[in-house]
Structures are given as C-alpha cells and as structure tokens.
XYZ file of C-alpha atoms in Angstrom:
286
model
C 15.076 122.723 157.422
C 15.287 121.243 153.446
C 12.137 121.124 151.680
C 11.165 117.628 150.905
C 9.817 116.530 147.606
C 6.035 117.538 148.567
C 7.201 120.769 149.761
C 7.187 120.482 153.263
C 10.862 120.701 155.093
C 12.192 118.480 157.847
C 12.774 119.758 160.581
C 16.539 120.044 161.116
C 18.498 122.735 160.952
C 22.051 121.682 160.333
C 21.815 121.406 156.423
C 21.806 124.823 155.796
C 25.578 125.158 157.473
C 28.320 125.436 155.079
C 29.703 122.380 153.988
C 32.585 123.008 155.424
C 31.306 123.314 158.766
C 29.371 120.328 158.577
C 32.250 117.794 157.230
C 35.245 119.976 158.521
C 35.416 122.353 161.043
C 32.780 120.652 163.373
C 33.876 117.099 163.492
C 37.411 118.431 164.107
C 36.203 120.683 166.845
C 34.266 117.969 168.126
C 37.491 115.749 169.086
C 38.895 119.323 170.761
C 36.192 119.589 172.822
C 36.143 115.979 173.682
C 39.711 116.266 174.750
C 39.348 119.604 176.676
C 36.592 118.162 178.114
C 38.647 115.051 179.135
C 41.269 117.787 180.421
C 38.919 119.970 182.339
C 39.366 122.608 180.083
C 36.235 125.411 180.001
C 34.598 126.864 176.864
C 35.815 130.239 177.887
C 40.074 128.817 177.287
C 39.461 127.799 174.110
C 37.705 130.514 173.151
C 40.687 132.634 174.230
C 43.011 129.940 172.607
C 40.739 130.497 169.242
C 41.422 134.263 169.621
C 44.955 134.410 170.393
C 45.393 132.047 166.960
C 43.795 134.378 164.825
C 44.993 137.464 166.119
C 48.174 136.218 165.814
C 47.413 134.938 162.075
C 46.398 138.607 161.091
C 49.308 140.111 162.404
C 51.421 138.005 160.389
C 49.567 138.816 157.572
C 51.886 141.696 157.317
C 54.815 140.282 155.788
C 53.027 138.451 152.489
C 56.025 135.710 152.579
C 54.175 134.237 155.919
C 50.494 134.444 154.291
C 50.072 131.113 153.455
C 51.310 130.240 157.332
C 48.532 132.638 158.556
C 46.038 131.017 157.099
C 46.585 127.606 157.856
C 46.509 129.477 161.264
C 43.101 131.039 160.424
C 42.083 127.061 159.953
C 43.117 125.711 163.130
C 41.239 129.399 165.115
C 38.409 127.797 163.307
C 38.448 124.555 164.116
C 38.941 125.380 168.014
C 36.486 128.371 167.408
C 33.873 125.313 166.847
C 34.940 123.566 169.766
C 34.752 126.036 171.754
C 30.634 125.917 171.139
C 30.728 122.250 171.059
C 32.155 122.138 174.440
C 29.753 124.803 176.117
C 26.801 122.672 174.739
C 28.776 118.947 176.279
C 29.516 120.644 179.586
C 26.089 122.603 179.964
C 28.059 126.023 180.053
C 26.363 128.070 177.562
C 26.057 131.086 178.549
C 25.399 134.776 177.198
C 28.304 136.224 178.611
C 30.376 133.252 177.120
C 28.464 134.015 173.431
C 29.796 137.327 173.717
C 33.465 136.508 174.569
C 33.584 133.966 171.871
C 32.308 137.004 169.401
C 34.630 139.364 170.724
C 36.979 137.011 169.553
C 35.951 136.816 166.491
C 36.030 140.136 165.668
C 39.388 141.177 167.454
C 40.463 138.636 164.393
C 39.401 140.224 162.054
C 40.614 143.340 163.240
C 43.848 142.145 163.763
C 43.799 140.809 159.980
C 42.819 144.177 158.460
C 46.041 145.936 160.828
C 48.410 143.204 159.605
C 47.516 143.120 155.782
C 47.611 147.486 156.157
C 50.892 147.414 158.108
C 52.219 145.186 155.259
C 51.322 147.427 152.353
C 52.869 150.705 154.336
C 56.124 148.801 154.908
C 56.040 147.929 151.147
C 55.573 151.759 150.070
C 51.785 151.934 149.981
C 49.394 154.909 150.127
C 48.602 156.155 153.592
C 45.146 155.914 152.204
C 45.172 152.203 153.124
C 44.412 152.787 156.499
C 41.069 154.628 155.561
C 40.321 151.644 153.590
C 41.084 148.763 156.632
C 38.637 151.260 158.847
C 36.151 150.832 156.429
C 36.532 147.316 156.113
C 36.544 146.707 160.221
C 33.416 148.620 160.352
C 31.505 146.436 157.205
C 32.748 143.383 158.314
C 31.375 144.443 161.797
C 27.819 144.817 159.551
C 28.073 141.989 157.670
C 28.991 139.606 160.341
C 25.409 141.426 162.065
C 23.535 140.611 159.499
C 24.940 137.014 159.456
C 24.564 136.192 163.194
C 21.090 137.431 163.530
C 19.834 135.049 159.833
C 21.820 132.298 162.144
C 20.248 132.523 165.138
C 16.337 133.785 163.941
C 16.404 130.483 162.038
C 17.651 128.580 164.770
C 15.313 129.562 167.187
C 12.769 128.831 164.880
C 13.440 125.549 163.440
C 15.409 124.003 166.013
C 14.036 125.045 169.268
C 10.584 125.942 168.255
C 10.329 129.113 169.555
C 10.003 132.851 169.029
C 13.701 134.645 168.975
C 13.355 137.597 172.004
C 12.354 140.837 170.726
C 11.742 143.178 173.420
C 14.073 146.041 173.949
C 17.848 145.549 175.154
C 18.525 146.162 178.568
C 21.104 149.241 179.405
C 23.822 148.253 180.708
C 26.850 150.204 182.568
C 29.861 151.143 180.907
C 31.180 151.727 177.396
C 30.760 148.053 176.575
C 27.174 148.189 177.917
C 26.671 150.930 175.629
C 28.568 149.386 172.582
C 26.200 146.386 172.868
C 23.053 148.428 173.263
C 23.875 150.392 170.183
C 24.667 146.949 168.465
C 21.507 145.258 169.444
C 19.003 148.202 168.309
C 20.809 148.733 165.397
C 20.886 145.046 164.622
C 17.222 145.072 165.058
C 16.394 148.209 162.737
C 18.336 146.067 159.935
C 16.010 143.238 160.590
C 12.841 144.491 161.662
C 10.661 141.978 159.495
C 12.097 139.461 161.696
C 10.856 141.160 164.533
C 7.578 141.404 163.659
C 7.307 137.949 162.156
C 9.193 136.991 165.893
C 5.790 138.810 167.609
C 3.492 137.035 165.109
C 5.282 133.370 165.636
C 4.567 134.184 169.331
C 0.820 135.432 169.398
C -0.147 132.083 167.676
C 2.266 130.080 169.829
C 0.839 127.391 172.701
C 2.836 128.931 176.112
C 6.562 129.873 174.528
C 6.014 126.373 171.948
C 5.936 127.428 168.095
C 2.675 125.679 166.613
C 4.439 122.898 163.854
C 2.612 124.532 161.189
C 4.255 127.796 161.512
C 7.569 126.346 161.522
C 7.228 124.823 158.446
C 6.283 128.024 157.065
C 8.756 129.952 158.162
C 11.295 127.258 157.070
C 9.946 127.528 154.060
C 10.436 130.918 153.573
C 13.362 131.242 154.746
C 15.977 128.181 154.444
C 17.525 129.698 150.839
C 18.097 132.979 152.174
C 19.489 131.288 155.293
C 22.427 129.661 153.116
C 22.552 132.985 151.265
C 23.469 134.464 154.250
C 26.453 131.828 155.278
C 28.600 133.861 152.582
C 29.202 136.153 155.022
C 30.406 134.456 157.673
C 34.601 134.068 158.786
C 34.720 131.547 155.926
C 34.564 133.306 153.095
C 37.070 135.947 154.344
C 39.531 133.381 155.245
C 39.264 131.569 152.064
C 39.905 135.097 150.041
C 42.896 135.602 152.387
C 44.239 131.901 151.499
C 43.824 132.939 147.853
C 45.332 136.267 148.012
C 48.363 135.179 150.453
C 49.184 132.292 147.400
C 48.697 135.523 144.847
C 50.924 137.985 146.648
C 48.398 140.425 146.628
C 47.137 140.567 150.316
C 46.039 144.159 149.351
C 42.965 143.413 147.342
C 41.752 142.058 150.643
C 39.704 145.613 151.528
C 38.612 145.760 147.672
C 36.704 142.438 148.149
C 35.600 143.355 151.715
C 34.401 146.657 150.500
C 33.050 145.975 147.359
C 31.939 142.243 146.575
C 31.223 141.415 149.981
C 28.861 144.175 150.708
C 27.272 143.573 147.395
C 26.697 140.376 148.748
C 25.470 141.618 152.054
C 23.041 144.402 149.944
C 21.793 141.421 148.046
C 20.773 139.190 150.556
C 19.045 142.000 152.734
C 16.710 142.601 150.104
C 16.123 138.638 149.770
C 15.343 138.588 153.442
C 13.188 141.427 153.186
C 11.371 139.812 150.141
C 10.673 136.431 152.533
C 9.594 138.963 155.141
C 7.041 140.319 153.874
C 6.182 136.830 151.739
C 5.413 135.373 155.498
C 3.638 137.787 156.935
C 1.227 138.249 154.351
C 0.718 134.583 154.543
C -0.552 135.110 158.121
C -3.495 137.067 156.574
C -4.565 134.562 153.770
C-alpha cells in the first residue's frame, strides 16, 4: 500500500514485493502453474520439485567450479517456488499444512547451501572451524527468514484482506515437529510483540472480523517502508550474494555476510519496526 501524493496509500499490496518478484519470478511462475495446472499437477509437487532444485544447488555449491551452475539452479527453485503459491491460490488448495511444506523447503535449501559451501572449504584445506560458522549461519538465517515471513504476512493481512493477523496462542501439537513449530511460533511472536498488540487493537475497533478502512490506511502508513526494508531478508538476497561469490571464487565469505551484514540488516530493521510500533499505537490514543 504506496502513499499517494496527499498521503493516503492505495490499497494494494503488491508494490512493496521486490522487483524482482514482481517482473521476474512471478510472471515466470505464473506460466508453471498454468501448465501444472493444465497437467494436473498439485501445489504440494512443485513444491517438492522447488526443494529438490535447491537442495541440489547447495550441494553443488561444494566444488566452486559448479557455482555459477548452482545458482542458475537457485533461479529456476525460485521461479517454481512462486508457482508453487500461484497454483495453490488457481486451484483453491491453500492450505496450512501446504504453507508449511513449501517453508520446509525453503529452509532444507538453505541448509543444504551452508553444508555444500562448508564441505567445499574442508576439501580445499579449510579450518574445521567452518562448520561452527555454517551452524551459526543455519540458525540466523532460520531468524532472519522469521522476522521476514511474519513483516510479509502482518502486512498482508492487513492491507490486502482487511483483517486482524491471529494472535492467540499456538496450539500443541504431537511430536517433535509439533514441538519445533510451537517453539517457532512463540518465539516468533516475542520478536514481534508490537504487532500483536497492534493485531488486538486492529480487531477491537473492527466491524465482525472486517478492518475499519481508516485503520488500514494507518497502518499502511506506518508500515509500508519498513515492509520493503524487510524484503532484504528474504531467499533473494542470499542467492544473489551466492551468484556473486560463485563468479569471485570465494564461496567462503558466504557465512561472513550471513553472519555479519545480514544480521546487521535484520538488527536494523527490528528496531524500525519497533519504532512504527509504537508510532501506531500511540496514534490509537490521540
């Protein structure tokens, strides 16, 4: 949702995506998902498809000579990583479960990138040390990508559906994963707790589960610079580096700019978000 000239946004919410997304990535996933469609392929095979690309992408991050090939790999999990989405939404199979596998996903390739590019620098002689540092990274992507998700989908909710992102407890579920996602969820929600609270407000003034117009302007206001802060943090940016460091020969530096610029990054825009936080909800009292 862009401000306009008088200061009041429209209300759309697909020009804060990256550019890439917008002009890339999404109208090349939308003429996958046509074809699956046309093919009776589900959400949930592409999404697998997606995941078997990039995982096999990171693990051939591990000789440097085949970096450039990985990442033109990393592309195309992209692309089909957006058509995955695009498909759920064309077929009417959207689905939590199917949110989760296609995150899942995600992640495994990012896992499997940090194992390759490590496994590469012990072949080549490196420190054991480097292992310690690809943990590291795993685990801050893990928060980044958090941090990013939840900015995504907040704002989403908001400005594009007009209602009040859940906020209640998570539910317990069996099992380690059920316990992994529980963690995730309340620790995701510590992070962003201004969001919560501004989630509660949205609701308490809200007609049935319908945001009043007024308040999503505000909140669109508040928040639609911080919401393209936070797209530097998505798969993008790490794929990009990766493209630049595969044509550099120096696929090490990888966990440097995970580790250090990125979570600058992240550290950055937290405090933003907290600023717009608290901007909103004093605005509620004026």
């Amino acid at each position: 949702m862009r401000p306009n000239d008088n200061g009041s946004p429209a209300l759309k919410n697909y020009d804060t995506e990256e550019l890439a997304d917008t002009y890339f990535f999404r109208p090349l996933g939308r003429v996958i998902a046509r074809a699956a469609a046309a093919c009776h392929r589900t959400p949930n095979e592409l999404t697998l498809l997606a995941g078997a690309l990039g995982i096999s992408a990171g693990l051939l991050l591990a000789d440097q000579n085949l970096g450039l090939v990985a990442f033109g790999l990393l592309i195309l999990h992209s692309v089909i990583d957006s058509a995955d989405g695009q498909l759920a939404r064309m077929t009417g199979h959207v689905s939590e479960a199917g949110f989760f596998f296609d995150g899942l996903a995600d992640y495994c390739t990012d896992i499997a990138i940090c194992v390759g590019i490590a496994a590469g620098v012990l072949h080549r002689g490196g420190v054991n040390s480097i292992i310690v540092w690809a943990l590291l990274a795993i685990l801050c992507i893990a928060l980044q990508g958090m941090l990013y998700v939840y900015s995504r989908l907040a704002y989403a909710s908001v400005v594009e559906k007009g209602v009040a992102s859940e906020n209640e407890s998570p539910t317990v579920r069996a099992g380690l994963i059920g316990l992994l996602r529980v963690g995730y969820e309340m620790l995701r929600r510590w992070l962003m707790s201004g969001q919560r609270k501004i989630m509660r407000r949205l609701a308490s003034r809200a007609t049935g589960r319908n945001l009043r117009s007024d308040d999503r302007l505000r909140y669109a206001q508040c928040f639609y610079w911080p919401k393209r802060g936070w797209n530097l943090l998505g798969a993008n940016t790490r794929f990009y580096a990766i493209g630049l460091l595969a044509f550099m020969h120096r696929l090490d530096l990888y966990f440097f700019f995970i580790l250090v610029p990125m979570n600058v990054a992240a550290l950055a825009l937290w405090f933003w978000q907290r600023r717009a936080d608290h901007r909103l909800l004093a605005s509620f009292s004026s």
